[in-house]
Amino acid sequence: MSKYIQAIRGMHDILPERIAIWHRIEEAAREVLAGYGYSEIRTPLVEVTELFKRSIGEVTDIVEKEMYSFADRHGDSLSLRPEGTASCVRAAIEHGLLVQPQRLWYQGPMFRYERPQRGRYRQFHQIGVEAFGLAGPDIDVEVILLTARLWRRLGLDSFRLEINTLGDSAERQVYRERLVDYLQARADQLDADSQRRLSTNPLRILDSKHPETQRLLVDAPSLMDVLGEETRAHFERLRAGLDAAGIDYQINPRLVRGLDYYNRTVFEWITEDLGAQGTVCAGGRYDGLVEQLGGRATPAVGFAMGLERLVEILEQSGFAPERRLDAYLVAVGERAEAAAPALAERLRDALPRLRLQSNGGGGSFKSQFKKADKSGARFALILGDEELERGVIGVKDLRGESGQRELRHEDVAAFLTEML
Ligand code: ATP
Ligand code: MG
């Protein structure tokens, strides 16, 4: 027999037993985002490769080694999206959404060819937010506050917020030179990746995970020292906004983020509960990106959160999914089985939110009852030929809360309405 085909490494099925936790996060996010006036946008999973090169940056991990790129049948280079911001900006420009401020959000799978490990997959899911057309720090504060509200809504209270400012491009240019001078003199102590980045993308060296490189960075020049008046004021007002809202944070001068388009505010929400992959949400300001992608200069700020990491944390915190079913219909006997579908329909008509599963496929009373119990439903509705004859149905509270009774068909809906 041929070997069965398995899912691609690093790409996972989300099975029914875990879906409730995904729904919980998605629902909470949708509600919170609606509460701040954000609208959902859905863009294709595939874009021309050029879009990501131009936005994320040629010399980034993502573009250099993580993209799923391929030539389509026409020979055009396309890529599975590795993140959502580029597509969002493209769509906003293409459809003229940027003539006024826009608050957008998206959700869905992203694809990166990374080494699969805990919290790091090749297909993973993000919910992200992009706010366009607002230059002030108040909107930076808003996107951070809405993430904080989401954590509260999900009962997650152990996340740590780190913030930093990357300055504007002129300030970063000055800083880049200082940093390169400092590191060049110590190049022999840098890891290989960082040595290479010294000439391509030196700022990225700041978030090297290499212990030796990290040690070297302790005494490196600080970006804070080269920031001008405006950048400082923006950062101070961001801090004041967070303080006023009672949000704790740490300033992490090493926080640079892995994508080239960020400037000024950057932030990450981090947990200690996931091992090495502790960043659950990351974002920042990207005032140059819209223009870089051919639109009119438009300030912007956004973030993305990794849903697999949130799912894992919620699981750890003992998330108990809601009951999946209200009732399970057991039908034993030829006539009862034949009558069951119509009876179930009448109940669903009467109670549009009722979650009722029919046994289907017959079987003895005992085996059907076992399935009813295993289904997790609160009630078993029991229909035999004899009950059918008398126009009644047995109703058993499977969770032992109100015993068993017999009800006339027309009274079942009222009973369930009262009990559920
Ligand atoms: P990291 O430093 O962990 O590689 P990143 O800077 O590449 O993160 P972003 O591009 O900012 O991550 O993505 C935002 C969030 O998406 C991350 O904080 C994380 O929660 C999630 N994420 C990113 N890459 C992956 C992945 N390969 N698998 C699962 N989640 C991911
Ligand atoms: Mg990464």
XYZ file of C-alpha atoms and ligand atoms in Angstrom:
452
model
C 0.000 0.000 0.000
C 1.249 3.478 -0.712
C 2.444 5.634 2.162
C -0.160 8.228 3.148
C 0.587 11.858 2.488
C 1.280 14.118 5.436
C 1.019 17.868 5.948
C 4.080 19.943 5.089
C 6.643 20.345 7.875
C 5.865 23.414 9.959
C 2.286 23.663 8.646
C -0.386 22.388 10.958
C -3.984 21.279 10.921
C -6.100 22.919 13.564
C -8.268 20.082 14.806
C -11.852 20.378 16.080
C -10.752 19.709 19.652
C -8.693 22.922 19.647
C -10.884 25.149 17.521
C -12.815 26.613 20.453
C -9.702 28.369 21.680
C -9.105 29.917 18.234
C -12.697 31.090 18.093
C -12.330 32.617 21.546
C -9.308 34.677 20.465
C -10.779 35.665 17.106
C -14.075 36.682 18.685
C -12.421 38.704 21.427
C -10.197 40.466 18.886
C -13.134 41.232 16.603
C -15.097 42.732 19.487
C -12.206 44.787 20.825
C -11.301 46.100 17.366
C -14.896 47.056 16.654
C -14.820 48.927 19.945
C -12.092 51.197 18.555
C -13.640 51.674 15.120
C -11.363 49.357 13.102
C -12.679 47.696 9.925
C -11.568 44.330 8.631
C -9.809 44.035 5.271
C -9.057 40.759 3.474
C -6.300 40.601 0.909
C -4.968 37.720 -1.235
C -2.512 35.233 0.276
C -0.262 35.666 -2.754
C 1.312 38.896 -4.024
C 4.055 39.785 -6.469
C 7.416 39.176 -4.794
C 8.469 42.748 -5.527
C 5.900 44.053 -3.023
C 7.641 42.347 -0.117
C 11.131 43.195 -1.319
C 10.218 46.851 -1.534
C 8.449 47.052 1.809
C 10.067 44.594 4.203
C 13.526 45.300 2.770
C 15.974 43.272 0.660
C 18.407 42.730 3.527
C 16.062 41.253 6.112
C 15.684 37.682 7.340
C 12.260 37.462 5.771
C 13.231 38.502 2.252
C 16.694 36.952 2.283
C 15.736 33.487 3.453
C 12.172 33.043 4.653
C 9.893 33.705 1.700
C 7.980 31.104 -0.262
C 8.577 32.526 -3.717
C 7.852 30.836 -7.012
C 7.370 31.589 -10.669
C 3.788 31.158 -11.802
C 2.966 29.609 -15.182
C 3.531 32.946 -16.836
C 6.958 33.326 -15.264
C 6.029 36.123 -12.834
C 7.665 35.905 -9.409
C 5.000 35.576 -6.736
C 5.279 34.978 -2.995
C 3.053 33.642 -0.256
C 2.632 36.584 2.086
C 5.093 36.455 4.998
C 3.233 39.234 6.844
C 0.189 41.437 6.406
C 1.305 45.053 6.368
C 2.647 45.146 2.803
C -0.593 43.764 1.355
C -2.637 46.107 3.489
C -0.713 49.143 2.270
C -0.882 47.952 -1.332
C -4.645 47.477 -1.096
C -5.162 50.819 0.641
C -3.259 52.633 -2.106
C -4.867 50.654 -4.916
C -8.410 51.384 -3.702
C -7.858 54.990 -2.711
C -8.561 54.345 0.957
C -5.947 56.802 2.143
C -7.673 60.088 1.341
C -8.742 60.107 4.989
C -7.530 58.361 8.133
C -8.206 54.619 8.013
C -8.213 52.110 10.815
C -7.917 48.616 9.357
C -7.350 45.115 10.687
C -6.769 41.731 9.092
C -6.395 38.120 10.075
C -5.155 34.997 8.397
C -2.265 32.704 7.615
C 1.271 33.945 6.912
C 4.105 31.874 5.463
C 7.791 31.900 6.338
C 10.399 29.279 5.611
C 11.854 29.146 9.118
C 13.177 26.243 11.158
C 10.036 24.828 12.787
C 10.142 24.750 16.575
C 7.916 25.633 19.487
C 6.113 28.883 18.666
C 7.685 29.066 15.207
C 5.996 27.521 12.194
C 6.044 27.796 8.411
C 2.378 28.571 8.225
C 1.216 30.626 11.166
C -1.639 33.012 11.791
C -1.705 36.654 12.665
C -4.240 39.262 13.555
C -2.885 42.659 12.659
C -3.904 46.295 12.760
C -2.867 49.237 10.572
C -3.893 52.824 11.273
C -3.215 55.234 8.405
C -3.139 59.008 8.177
C -2.511 59.854 11.824
C 0.938 61.166 12.678
C 0.679 61.894 16.381
C 1.667 59.671 19.295
C -1.978 59.422 20.397
C -2.622 56.765 17.759
C 0.502 54.864 18.851
C -1.003 54.917 22.324
C -4.361 53.761 20.960
C -3.012 50.661 19.214
C -1.095 49.689 22.338
C -4.144 50.250 24.565
C -6.309 48.109 22.367
C -3.869 45.221 22.605
C -3.804 45.654 26.388
C -7.604 45.519 26.380
C -7.518 42.326 24.329
C -5.189 40.663 26.843
C -7.543 41.667 29.645
C -10.515 40.355 27.697
C -8.715 37.015 27.312
C -7.725 36.931 30.970
C -4.006 37.181 30.146
C -2.243 39.304 32.712
C 1.414 38.321 32.500
C 2.521 40.071 29.305
C 5.301 42.624 29.477
C 5.368 45.650 27.167
C 8.656 46.888 25.734
C 8.876 50.102 23.747
C 11.586 51.959 21.894
C 11.967 54.679 19.310
C 13.953 54.217 16.118
C 14.041 57.907 15.222
C 13.569 59.142 11.679
C 15.714 58.073 8.747
C 18.209 60.973 9.075
C 18.730 60.185 12.751
C 19.148 56.513 12.021
C 21.730 57.384 9.347
C 23.828 59.255 11.893
C 23.419 56.469 14.387
C 24.218 53.781 11.821
C 27.598 55.382 11.198
C 28.409 55.552 14.904
C 27.347 51.973 15.445
C 29.338 50.724 12.471
C 32.453 52.591 13.707
C 32.084 50.961 17.093
C 31.427 47.451 15.774
C 33.938 47.620 12.920
C 36.708 48.045 15.465
C 35.489 44.840 17.145
C 34.391 42.923 14.059
C 36.439 39.840 14.965
C 34.230 39.346 18.048
C 30.973 39.412 16.076
C 29.077 36.297 15.000
C 29.117 35.542 11.277
C 25.608 36.865 10.593
C 26.375 40.128 12.352
C 29.680 40.515 10.486
C 27.781 40.280 7.246
C 25.146 42.743 8.466
C 27.827 45.274 9.339
C 27.883 46.267 5.692
C 24.277 45.463 4.770
C 21.943 46.210 7.697
C 23.918 47.116 10.830
C 20.917 48.090 12.977
C 19.698 44.510 12.846
C 22.824 43.513 14.752
C 21.189 45.104 17.801
C 18.719 42.252 18.101
C 21.219 39.480 17.481
C 20.519 36.572 19.814
C 24.230 35.681 19.884
C 25.600 35.914 23.471
C 29.043 37.158 22.395
C 27.518 39.824 20.162
C 25.086 40.780 22.913
C 27.974 41.355 25.300
C 29.660 43.569 22.765
C 26.513 45.648 22.430
C 26.305 46.562 26.102
C 28.730 49.449 25.596
C 27.712 50.294 22.034
C 26.552 53.840 21.258
C 22.852 54.396 21.914
C 20.328 55.597 19.365
C 18.706 57.710 22.079
C 21.772 59.963 22.066
C 21.322 61.075 18.459
C 17.594 61.702 18.506
C 16.386 65.199 17.667
C 13.789 67.351 19.362
C 10.757 66.087 17.445
C 11.480 62.408 17.848
C 12.088 62.873 21.547
C 8.842 64.786 21.962
C 6.913 62.070 20.117
C 8.418 59.429 22.373
C 7.741 61.437 25.527
C 4.114 61.923 24.551
C 3.781 58.213 23.837
C 5.125 57.507 27.311
C 2.820 60.076 28.894
C -0.164 58.502 27.128
C 0.716 55.036 28.406
C 1.338 56.395 31.902
C -2.002 58.177 31.924
C -3.752 54.941 30.940
C -1.923 52.964 33.619
C -0.011 50.744 31.188
C 3.356 49.505 32.464
C 6.239 49.290 30.033
C 9.990 49.011 29.821
C 12.139 50.982 27.418
C 14.358 48.573 25.514
C 16.939 50.485 23.454
C 17.818 47.234 21.603
C 14.324 46.759 20.270
C 14.759 47.322 16.519
C 12.303 44.861 14.893
C 13.059 42.662 11.915
C 11.488 44.710 9.154
C 13.074 47.740 7.553
C 10.012 49.928 7.315
C 9.692 50.925 10.960
C 10.531 54.378 12.316
C 9.954 56.140 15.619
C 7.708 54.062 17.909
C 8.269 50.314 18.048
C 6.869 47.949 20.660
C 6.561 44.298 21.600
C 4.417 42.377 24.050
C 6.451 39.576 25.537
C 5.680 36.620 27.770
C 8.013 34.433 29.798
C 5.629 31.478 29.469
C 6.558 30.297 25.971
C 10.265 29.633 26.149
C 12.449 31.228 23.510
C 9.602 32.432 21.281
C 8.189 34.890 23.774
C 6.988 37.762 21.577
C 3.244 37.500 21.130
C 2.638 40.854 19.480
C 4.914 43.329 17.755
C 4.552 46.539 15.845
C 5.408 50.146 15.378
C 5.210 53.219 13.236
C 6.055 53.102 9.523
C 5.579 56.615 8.207
C 7.608 56.078 5.008
C 6.083 52.879 3.705
C 3.027 54.172 1.865
C 5.154 56.554 -0.186
C 7.781 53.857 -0.700
C 5.066 51.695 -2.276
C 3.915 54.452 -4.597
C 1.214 56.153 -2.542
C 1.007 59.679 -1.218
C 3.119 60.189 1.931
C 0.906 58.901 4.743
C 1.880 58.335 8.372
C 0.994 54.896 9.685
C 1.293 52.655 12.702
C 0.397 49.006 13.204
C 1.161 45.680 14.798
C 0.660 41.962 14.333
C 0.109 39.255 16.899
C 0.937 35.596 16.499
C -2.138 33.496 17.159
C -0.372 30.147 17.685
C 1.541 31.694 20.562
C -1.642 33.132 22.080
C -3.398 29.791 21.693
C -0.588 28.037 23.533
C -0.711 30.528 26.375
C -4.471 30.283 26.730
C -4.169 26.510 26.809
C -1.572 26.734 29.541
C -3.812 29.011 31.538
C -6.467 26.286 31.649
C -8.934 27.683 29.148
C -12.142 25.668 29.366
C -14.139 25.716 26.155
C -17.883 26.274 26.312
C -20.241 23.347 25.937
C -20.415 22.484 22.231
C -23.939 21.005 22.202
C -27.156 21.735 24.046
C -28.957 18.535 23.156
C -28.442 15.159 21.510
C -31.362 13.383 19.900
C -31.490 9.639 20.460
C -33.968 7.816 18.185
C -34.517 4.079 18.617
C -36.843 2.061 16.399
C -37.813 2.270 12.787
C -40.637 4.776 13.113
C -38.852 6.919 15.668
C -35.795 7.112 13.437
C -37.971 8.191 10.525
C -39.686 10.853 12.623
C -36.493 12.221 14.221
C -35.297 14.613 11.471
C -38.608 16.463 11.262
C -38.812 16.709 15.048
C -35.256 18.081 15.189
C -36.123 20.664 12.524
C -39.174 21.839 14.477
C -36.978 22.324 17.537
C -34.393 24.278 15.540
C -37.207 26.417 14.099
C -38.489 27.187 17.562
C -35.032 27.788 19.044
C -32.779 29.275 16.350
C -29.721 29.236 18.619
C -30.236 25.654 19.767
C -27.239 23.386 19.162
C -28.873 20.035 18.578
C -27.141 16.986 17.158
C -29.084 14.015 15.850
C -27.622 10.579 16.450
C -28.073 9.374 12.884
C -27.238 5.847 11.822
C -29.453 4.006 14.310
C -28.067 1.612 16.920
C -29.323 0.298 20.244
C -30.599 2.593 22.948
C -27.500 1.847 25.004
C -24.995 2.695 22.259
C -26.828 5.877 21.270
C -27.048 6.977 24.860
C -23.318 6.469 25.261
C -22.693 8.717 22.266
C -25.041 11.318 23.704
C -23.067 11.333 26.912
C -19.721 11.526 25.089
C -20.933 14.391 22.902
C -20.836 16.687 25.909
C -24.439 17.790 25.336
C -26.409 18.981 28.337
C -29.598 17.069 27.480
C -30.419 13.798 25.769
C -33.750 13.840 23.940
C -35.001 10.271 23.722
C -37.463 9.167 21.103
C -38.603 5.505 20.847
C -41.486 4.060 18.826
C -43.540 3.878 21.985
C -42.895 7.546 22.907
C -43.722 8.535 19.342
C -47.054 6.709 19.653
C -47.919 8.723 22.763
C -46.649 12.054 21.367
C -44.017 12.443 24.081
C -40.242 12.550 24.284
C -37.893 11.607 27.118
C -35.613 14.410 28.267
C -32.625 13.532 30.420
C -30.282 16.031 31.957
C -26.938 14.373 31.219
C -25.071 16.633 33.577
C -27.245 15.474 36.436
C -28.677 18.844 37.238
C -32.405 18.255 36.794
C -33.024 14.536 36.312
C -35.231 12.919 33.695
C -38.768 13.704 32.561
C -41.220 13.069 29.805
C -42.556 16.005 27.813
C -45.133 16.347 25.080
C -43.509 17.221 21.745
C -45.002 20.690 21.767
C -43.585 21.401 25.234
C -39.966 20.501 24.543
C -39.011 23.854 23.021
C -40.390 25.790 25.991
C -38.568 23.497 28.415
C -35.219 23.895 26.619
C -35.670 27.663 26.400
C -36.088 27.791 30.131
C -33.174 25.462 30.915
C -30.497 26.737 28.524
P 10.681 36.703 15.681
O 11.704 37.613 16.247
O 10.033 35.809 16.708
O 11.121 35.962 14.460
P 9.421 38.606 13.977
O 9.999 39.910 14.317
O 9.897 37.879 12.780
O 9.474 37.647 15.237
P 6.904 39.749 13.219
O 7.174 39.696 11.788
O 6.919 41.045 13.907
O 7.828 38.707 13.973
O 5.525 39.045 13.515
C 4.669 39.421 14.586
C 4.310 38.233 15.431
O 3.945 37.119 14.634
C 5.471 37.696 16.263
O 5.607 38.437 17.423
C 5.005 36.296 16.536
O 4.050 36.280 17.591
C 4.336 35.916 15.264
N 5.244 35.147 14.406
C 6.215 35.621 13.587
N 6.830 34.618 12.931
C 6.225 33.465 13.348
C 6.376 32.076 13.037
N 7.276 31.660 12.147
N 5.585 31.186 13.656
C 4.649 31.582 14.558
N 4.441 32.864 14.885
C 5.209 33.808 14.301
Mg 11.172 36.260 12.432
